[in-house]
Coordinates of C-alpha atoms in Angstrom, one line a residue:
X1 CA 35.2 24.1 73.1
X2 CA 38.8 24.7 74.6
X3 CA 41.3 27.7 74.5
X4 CA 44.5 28.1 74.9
X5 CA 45.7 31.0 77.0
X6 CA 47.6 34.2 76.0
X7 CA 50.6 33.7 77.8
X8 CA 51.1 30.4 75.6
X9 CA 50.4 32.2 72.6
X10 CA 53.4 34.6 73.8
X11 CA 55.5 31.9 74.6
X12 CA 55.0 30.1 70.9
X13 CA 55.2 33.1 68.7
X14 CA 58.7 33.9 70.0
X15 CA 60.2 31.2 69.1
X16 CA 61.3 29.4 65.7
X17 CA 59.7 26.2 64.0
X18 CA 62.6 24.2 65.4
X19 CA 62.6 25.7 68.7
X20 CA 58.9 24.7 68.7
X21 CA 59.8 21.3 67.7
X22 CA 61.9 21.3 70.4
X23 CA 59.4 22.5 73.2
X24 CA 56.7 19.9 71.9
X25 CA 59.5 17.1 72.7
X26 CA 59.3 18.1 76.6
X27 CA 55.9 18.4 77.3
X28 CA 54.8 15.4 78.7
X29 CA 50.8 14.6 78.3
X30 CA 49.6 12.1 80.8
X31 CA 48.5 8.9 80.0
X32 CA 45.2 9.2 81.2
X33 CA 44.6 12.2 78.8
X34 CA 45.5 9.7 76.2
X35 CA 43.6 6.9 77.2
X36 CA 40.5 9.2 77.5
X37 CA 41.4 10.0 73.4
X38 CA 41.6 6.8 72.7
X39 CA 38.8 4.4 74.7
X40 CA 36.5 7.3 75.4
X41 CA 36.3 8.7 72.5
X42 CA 35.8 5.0 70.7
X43 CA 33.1 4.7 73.0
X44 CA 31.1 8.3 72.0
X45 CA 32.0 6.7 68.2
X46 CA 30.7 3.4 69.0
X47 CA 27.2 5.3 71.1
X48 CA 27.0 7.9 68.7
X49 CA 27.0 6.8 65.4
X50 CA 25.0 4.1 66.2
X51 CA 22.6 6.2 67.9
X52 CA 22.2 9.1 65.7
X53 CA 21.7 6.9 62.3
X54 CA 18.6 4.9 64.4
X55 CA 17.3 8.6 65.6
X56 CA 17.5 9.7 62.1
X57 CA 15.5 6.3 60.9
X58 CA 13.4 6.7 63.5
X59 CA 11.8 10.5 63.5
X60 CA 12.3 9.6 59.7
X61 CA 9.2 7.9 60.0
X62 CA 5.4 9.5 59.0
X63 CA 4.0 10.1 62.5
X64 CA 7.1 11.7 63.6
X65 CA 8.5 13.6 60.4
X66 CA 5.3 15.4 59.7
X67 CA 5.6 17.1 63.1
X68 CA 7.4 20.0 63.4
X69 CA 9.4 18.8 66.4
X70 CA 10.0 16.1 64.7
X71 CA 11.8 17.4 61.6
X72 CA 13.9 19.6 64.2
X73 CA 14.8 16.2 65.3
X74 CA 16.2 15.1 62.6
X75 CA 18.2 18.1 62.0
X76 CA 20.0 17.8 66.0
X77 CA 20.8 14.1 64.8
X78 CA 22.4 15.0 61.6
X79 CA 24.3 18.2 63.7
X80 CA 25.2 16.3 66.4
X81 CA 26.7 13.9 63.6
X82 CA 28.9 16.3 62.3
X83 CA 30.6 17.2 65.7
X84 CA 31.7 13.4 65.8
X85 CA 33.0 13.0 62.3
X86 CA 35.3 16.0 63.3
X87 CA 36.0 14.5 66.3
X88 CA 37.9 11.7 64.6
X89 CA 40.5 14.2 64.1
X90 CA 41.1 14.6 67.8
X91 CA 40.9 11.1 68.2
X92 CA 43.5 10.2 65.6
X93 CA 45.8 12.9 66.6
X94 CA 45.7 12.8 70.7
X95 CA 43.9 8.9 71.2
X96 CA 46.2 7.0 68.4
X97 CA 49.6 9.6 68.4
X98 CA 49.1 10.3 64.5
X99 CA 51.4 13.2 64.1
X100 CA 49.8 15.4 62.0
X101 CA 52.0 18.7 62.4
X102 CA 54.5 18.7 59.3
X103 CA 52.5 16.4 57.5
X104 CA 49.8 18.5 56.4
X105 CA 49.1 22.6 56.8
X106 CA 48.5 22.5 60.5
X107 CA 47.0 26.1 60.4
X108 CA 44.3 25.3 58.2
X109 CA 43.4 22.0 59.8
X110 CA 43.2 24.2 62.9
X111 CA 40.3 26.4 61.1
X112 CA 38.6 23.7 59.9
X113 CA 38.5 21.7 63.1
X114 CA 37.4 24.2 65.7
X115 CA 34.9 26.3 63.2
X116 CA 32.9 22.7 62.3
X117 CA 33.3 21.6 66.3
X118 CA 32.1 25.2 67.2
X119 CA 29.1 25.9 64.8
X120 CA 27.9 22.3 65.5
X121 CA 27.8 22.8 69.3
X122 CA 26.2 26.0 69.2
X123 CA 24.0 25.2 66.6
X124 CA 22.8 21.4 68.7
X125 CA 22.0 23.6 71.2
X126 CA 20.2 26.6 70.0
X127 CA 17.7 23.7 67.9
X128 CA 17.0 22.7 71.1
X129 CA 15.9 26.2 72.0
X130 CA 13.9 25.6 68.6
X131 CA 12.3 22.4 69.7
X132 CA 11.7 23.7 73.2
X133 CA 9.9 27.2 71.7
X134 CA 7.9 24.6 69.5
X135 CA 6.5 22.5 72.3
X136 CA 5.9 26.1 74.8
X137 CA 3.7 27.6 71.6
X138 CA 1.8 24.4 71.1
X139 CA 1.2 24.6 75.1
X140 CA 0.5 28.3 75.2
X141 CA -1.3 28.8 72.0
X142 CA -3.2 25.6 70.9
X143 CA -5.3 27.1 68.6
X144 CA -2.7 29.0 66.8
X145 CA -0.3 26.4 66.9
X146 CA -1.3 24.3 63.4
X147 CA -0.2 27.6 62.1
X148 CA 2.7 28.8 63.6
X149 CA 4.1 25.1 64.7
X150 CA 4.4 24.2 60.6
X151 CA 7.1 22.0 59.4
X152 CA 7.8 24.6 57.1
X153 CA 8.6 27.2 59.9
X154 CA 10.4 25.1 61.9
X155 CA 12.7 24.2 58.9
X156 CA 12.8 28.1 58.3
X157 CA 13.9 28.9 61.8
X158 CA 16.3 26.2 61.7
X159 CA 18.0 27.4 58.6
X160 CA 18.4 31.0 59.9
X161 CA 19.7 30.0 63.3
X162 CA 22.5 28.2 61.0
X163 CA 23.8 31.2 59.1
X164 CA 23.5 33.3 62.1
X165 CA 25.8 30.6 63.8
X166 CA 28.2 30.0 61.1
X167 CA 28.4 34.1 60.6
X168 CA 29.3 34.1 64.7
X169 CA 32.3 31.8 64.1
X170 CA 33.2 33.2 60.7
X171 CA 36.4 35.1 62.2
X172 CA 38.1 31.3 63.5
X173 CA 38.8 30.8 59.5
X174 CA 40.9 34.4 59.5
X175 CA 44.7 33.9 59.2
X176 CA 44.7 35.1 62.8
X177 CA 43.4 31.3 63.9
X178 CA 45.9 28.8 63.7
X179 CA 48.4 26.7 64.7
X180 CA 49.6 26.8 68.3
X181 CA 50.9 24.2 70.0
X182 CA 50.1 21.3 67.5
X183 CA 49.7 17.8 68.5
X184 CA 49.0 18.8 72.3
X185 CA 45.4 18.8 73.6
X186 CA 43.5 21.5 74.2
X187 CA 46.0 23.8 73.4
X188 CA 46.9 22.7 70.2
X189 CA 44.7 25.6 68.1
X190 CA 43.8 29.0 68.7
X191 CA 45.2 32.7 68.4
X192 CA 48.0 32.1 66.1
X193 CA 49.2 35.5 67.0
X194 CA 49.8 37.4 64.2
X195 CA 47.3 40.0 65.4
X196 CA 47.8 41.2 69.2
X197 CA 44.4 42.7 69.2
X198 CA 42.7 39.5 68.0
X199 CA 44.5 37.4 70.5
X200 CA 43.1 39.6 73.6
X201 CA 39.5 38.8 71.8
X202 CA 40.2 35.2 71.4
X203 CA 41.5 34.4 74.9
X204 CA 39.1 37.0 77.0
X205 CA 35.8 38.6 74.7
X206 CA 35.3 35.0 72.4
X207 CA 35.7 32.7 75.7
X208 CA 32.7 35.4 77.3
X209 CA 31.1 34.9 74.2
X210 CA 31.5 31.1 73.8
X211 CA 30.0 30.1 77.1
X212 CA 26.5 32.4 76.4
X213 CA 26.0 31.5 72.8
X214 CA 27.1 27.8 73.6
X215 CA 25.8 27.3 77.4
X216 CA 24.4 29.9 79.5
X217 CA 22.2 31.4 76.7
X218 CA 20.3 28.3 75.6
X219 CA 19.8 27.2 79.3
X220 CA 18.3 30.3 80.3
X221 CA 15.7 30.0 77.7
X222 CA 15.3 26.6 77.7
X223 CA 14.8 26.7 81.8
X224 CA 12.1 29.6 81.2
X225 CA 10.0 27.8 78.8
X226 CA 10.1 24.6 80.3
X227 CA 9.4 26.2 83.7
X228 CA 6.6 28.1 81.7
X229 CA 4.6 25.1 80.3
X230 CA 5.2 23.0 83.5
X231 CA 2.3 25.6 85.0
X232 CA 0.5 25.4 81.9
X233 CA 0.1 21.7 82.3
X234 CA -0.8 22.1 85.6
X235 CA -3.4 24.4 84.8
X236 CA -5.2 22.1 82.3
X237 CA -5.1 18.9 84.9
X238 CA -7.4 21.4 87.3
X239 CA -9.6 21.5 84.4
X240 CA -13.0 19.3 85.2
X241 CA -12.8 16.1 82.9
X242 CA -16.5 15.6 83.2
X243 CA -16.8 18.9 81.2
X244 CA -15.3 17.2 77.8
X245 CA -18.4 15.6 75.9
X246 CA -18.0 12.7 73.2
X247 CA -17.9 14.5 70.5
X248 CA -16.5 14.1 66.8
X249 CA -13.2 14.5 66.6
X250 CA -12.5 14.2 70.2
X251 CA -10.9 10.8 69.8
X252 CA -8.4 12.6 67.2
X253 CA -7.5 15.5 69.7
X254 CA -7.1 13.0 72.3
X255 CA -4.2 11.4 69.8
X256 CA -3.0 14.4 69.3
X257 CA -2.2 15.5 72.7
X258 CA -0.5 12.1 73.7
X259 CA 1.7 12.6 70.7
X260 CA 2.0 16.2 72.6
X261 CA 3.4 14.6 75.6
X262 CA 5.5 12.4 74.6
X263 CA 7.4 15.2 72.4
X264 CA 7.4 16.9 75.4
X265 CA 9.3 13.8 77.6
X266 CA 11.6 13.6 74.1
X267 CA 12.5 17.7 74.7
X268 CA 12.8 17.4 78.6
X269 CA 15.3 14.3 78.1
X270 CA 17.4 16.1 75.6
X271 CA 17.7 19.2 77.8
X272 CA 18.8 16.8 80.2
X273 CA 21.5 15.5 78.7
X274 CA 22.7 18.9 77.8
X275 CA 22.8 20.3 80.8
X276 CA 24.3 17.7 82.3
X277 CA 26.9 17.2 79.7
X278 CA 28.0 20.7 78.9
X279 CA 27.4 22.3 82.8
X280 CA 30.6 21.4 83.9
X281 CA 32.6 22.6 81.2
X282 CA 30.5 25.8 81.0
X283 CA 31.7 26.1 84.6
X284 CA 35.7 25.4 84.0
X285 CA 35.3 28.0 81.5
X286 CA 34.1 30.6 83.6
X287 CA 36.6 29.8 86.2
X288 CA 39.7 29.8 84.2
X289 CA 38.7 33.1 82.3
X290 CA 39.1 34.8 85.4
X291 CA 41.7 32.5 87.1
X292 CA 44.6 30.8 84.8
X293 CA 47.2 33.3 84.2
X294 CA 50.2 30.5 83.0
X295 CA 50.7 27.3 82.3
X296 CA 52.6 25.9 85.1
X297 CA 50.7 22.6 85.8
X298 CA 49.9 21.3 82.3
X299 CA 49.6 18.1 83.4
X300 CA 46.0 19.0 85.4
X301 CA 45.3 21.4 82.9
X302 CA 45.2 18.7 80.5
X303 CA 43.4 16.0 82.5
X304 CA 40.4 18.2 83.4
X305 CA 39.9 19.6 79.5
X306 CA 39.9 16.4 78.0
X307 CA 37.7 14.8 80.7
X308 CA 35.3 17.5 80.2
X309 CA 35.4 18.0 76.8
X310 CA 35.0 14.1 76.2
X311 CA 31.8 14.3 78.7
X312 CA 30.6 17.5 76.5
X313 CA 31.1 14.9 73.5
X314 CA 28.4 13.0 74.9
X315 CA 25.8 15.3 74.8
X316 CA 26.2 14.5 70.7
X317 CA 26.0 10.2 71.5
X318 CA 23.4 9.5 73.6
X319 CA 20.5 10.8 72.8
X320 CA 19.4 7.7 71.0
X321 CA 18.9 5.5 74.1
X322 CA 17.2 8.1 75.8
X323 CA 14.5 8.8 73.8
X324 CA 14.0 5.3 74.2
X325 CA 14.4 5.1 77.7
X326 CA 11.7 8.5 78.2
X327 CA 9.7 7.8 75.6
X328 CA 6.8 5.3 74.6
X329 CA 5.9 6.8 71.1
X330 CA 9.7 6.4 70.2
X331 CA 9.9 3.0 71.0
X332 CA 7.1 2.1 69.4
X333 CA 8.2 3.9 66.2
X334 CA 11.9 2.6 66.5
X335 CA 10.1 -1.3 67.1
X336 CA 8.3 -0.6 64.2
X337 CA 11.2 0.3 61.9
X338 CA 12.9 -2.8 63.2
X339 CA 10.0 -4.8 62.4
X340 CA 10.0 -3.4 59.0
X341 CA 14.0 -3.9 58.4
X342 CA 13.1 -7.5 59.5
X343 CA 10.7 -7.9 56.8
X344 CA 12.5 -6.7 54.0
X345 CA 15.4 -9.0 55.1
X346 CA 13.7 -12.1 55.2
X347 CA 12.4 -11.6 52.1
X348 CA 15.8 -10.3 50.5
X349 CA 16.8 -14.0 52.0
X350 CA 13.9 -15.9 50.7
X351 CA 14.5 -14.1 47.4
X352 CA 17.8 -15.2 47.4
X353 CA 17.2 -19.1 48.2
X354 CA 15.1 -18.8 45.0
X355 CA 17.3 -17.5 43.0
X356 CA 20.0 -20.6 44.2
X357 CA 16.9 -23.0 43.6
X358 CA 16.4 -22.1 40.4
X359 CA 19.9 -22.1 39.5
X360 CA 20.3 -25.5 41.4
X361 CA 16.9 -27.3 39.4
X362 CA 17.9 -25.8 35.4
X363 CA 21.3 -27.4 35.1
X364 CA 19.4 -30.4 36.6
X365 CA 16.0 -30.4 34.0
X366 CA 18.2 -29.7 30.8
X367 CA 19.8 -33.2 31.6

C-alpha cells in the first residue's frame, strides 16, 4: 500500500512524455532500495511460496478442513498467495531494472497491480477478523456454535467480505488511476490526473480510508475479541474440575476443546504477525498524510517505503513456520502429510524398479 503525493502528480501531468523521460533519467534510487527489491523480496518468494502451498496441504487435511476456521485458513493462504504472484511485478521492475514503461500500457499495468495488491491486503486481513469472530462465538456461545460456526457460513461470510472489498477498490481501475512516475518505487502508480477532484481523494480521503479498512479497522476488532475471550477463558479455568463426571461423550468434548485451543494459538499467531508487519507502515501512513507536502528528499522517501512495504510483504510469507512454531495440532498434521508424501514416493520408486526389472528379465527369458 503506497501513494504518491499530489504535488508529484502536478509536477508529472505538466510535462510531456519526453520531458518525463527526461526527469526519470535524474532521479537517482538508492541502492539499498534496490537491493531490498531484489534479495528481499527473493527471500518473501523463497518463505512464501513455500510456506503457503504447505499451509494449504496442511489445513487441507480432514481434521482441519472440516472446521470452519480451518477452511478460512485455507482461503488467507490462497489470498496471501495472490499478493506475492503480483509482487513479482515489483520485483522484476525495481529488484532486476526490467523497464517496463514503453514496453507495455503502463497505465493499465498500474490498475491491475495496485487493485490485486490492495483487495488482497484488505481482504488477508479482514478473514482474519473472520477467523477471529469464529473462535470468540465458539468461546462465547458453545452451545450455539455447531450452528452458527458451519463451514458453510464461514465460506458465506468469506465470499461477501470479498465483493464488498473488491467493490471498495473498484474506482483504482477508472481511467483516473494510472501511470505516474513509472519505473520508480512507491511512486510509480497513482492519481494519473486527469480528474483534479479524484486526485484530492486519492492522495488525502483514499490514504484515510486505506489505513482503516487495511490496518486500524481490523486491529480494533481483532484486539476486542481477543481481549474478550482471554476473560472467557479465564472464567472457565475458575470453574471446579471435580464437578465434570465421566460421562459419555466427555472424552469427545474433551478433543474437541484441545482442537479449540490450538485454533486459538493458530489465530493469536497470525494476528501477531500482522500487527507486527503492517503497524509500522500503518504508522508512516498516518504521518505522511498530515506531514509530506513535496518531494525534496526522495532518496529517504524511498528507503523507508520500500523497507516497510517489504516488511508488510511478510505478513503474506510467514505464516507457515509459525503455525508450526505455536502450534502442536499443526505440526502434527503437517508430520503427517509428510509422512504420507513419503509413502506415496517410495512406492512411486519401488513401482518404478519393477517396472526396470521387468524390462531388464524379458529381453533376458525370450533368449
Amino acid at each position: 500500500m503506497s501513494n504518491t503525493t499530489p504535488s508529484a502528480v502536478t509536477e508529472t501531468t505538466t510535462t510531456t512524455i519526453s520531458s518525463l523521460d527526461l526527469y526519470l533519467s535524474l532521479i537517482q534510487i538508492p541502492a539499498i532500495t534496490t537491493q531490498f527489491y531484489l534479495w528481499g523480496y527473493l527471500i518473501t518468494f523463497l518463505l512464501g511460496f513455500t510456506g503457503n502451498t504447505l499451509s494449504l496441504l496442511t489445513f487441507s487435511r480432514s481434521t482441519l478442513r472440516n472446521i470452519s476456521t480451518g477452511c478460512l485458513f485455507i482461503i488467507l493462504a490462497i489470498s496471501d498467495t495472490l499478493y506475492l504472484f503480483i509482487s513479482i511485478i515489483d520485483f522484476a521492475e525495481f529488484g532486476l531494472k526490467v523497464r517496463l514503461y514503453h514496453r507495455i500500457d503502463y497505465d493499465q499495468l498500474c490498475r491491475f497491480r495496485m487493485f490485486t495488491i490492495c483487495v488482497s491486503q484488505v481482504y488477508s486481513a479482514w478473514l482474519l477478523v473472520i477467523i477471529t469472530s469464529d473462535r470468540w462465538i465458539r468461546t462465547r456461545f458453545p452451545f450455539k456454535s455447531n450452528s452458527i460456526c458451519t463451514r458453510k457460513n464461514a465460506l458465506l461470510f468469506a465470499s461477501i467480505i470479498l465483493i464488498a472489498v473488491i467493490g471498495l477498490h473498484s474506482h483504482i481501475l477508472l481511467p483516473f488511476f494510472g501511470m505516474v512516475l513509472p519505473g520508480i518505487p512507491s511512486l510509480a502508480c497513482g492519481a494519473n490526473g486527469n480528474n483534479a477532484e479524484y486526485v484530492t481523494f486519492y492522495y488525502y480521503q483514499w490514504t484515510i480510508i486505506q489505513i482503516i479498512t487495511t490496518s486500524l479497522g481490523p486491529a480494533v476488532l481483532m484486539i476486542i475479541m481477543v481481549m474478550d475471550i482471554s476473560i472467557k477463558i479465564r472464567a472457565q479455568k475458575k470453574l471446579v474440575a471435580s464437578h465434570l463426571e465421566p460421562i459419555s461423550g466427555y472424552r469427545s468434548a474433551r478433543s474437541d476443546k484441545r482442537i479449540h485451543n490450538q485454533m486459538i494459538l493458530l489465530m493469536l499467531s497470525t494476528i501477531g504477525i500482522f500487527f507486527i508487519t503492517t503497524l509500522p507502515i500503518t504508522i508512516d501512513d498516518l504521518v505522511a498524510v498530515h506531514t509530506i507536502t513535496d518531494l525534496s528528499d526522495l532518496s529517504q522517501l524511498f528507503i523507508i517505503r520500500t523497507i516497510l512495504n517489504w516488511l508488510q510483504s511478510l505478513n503474506c510469507a510467514v505464516n507457515f513456520y509459525v503455525y508450526c512454531l505455536t502450534s502442536t495440532l499443526f505440526r502434527k498434521e503437517f508430520t503427517q502429510l509428510v509422512g504420507i508424501i513419503r509413502g506415496r514416493r517410495e512406492l512411486s520408486l519401488q513401482a518404478q524398479t519393477h517396472m526396470r526389472t521387468i524390462h531388464v528379465t524379458q529381453p533376458q527369458q525370450q533368449h
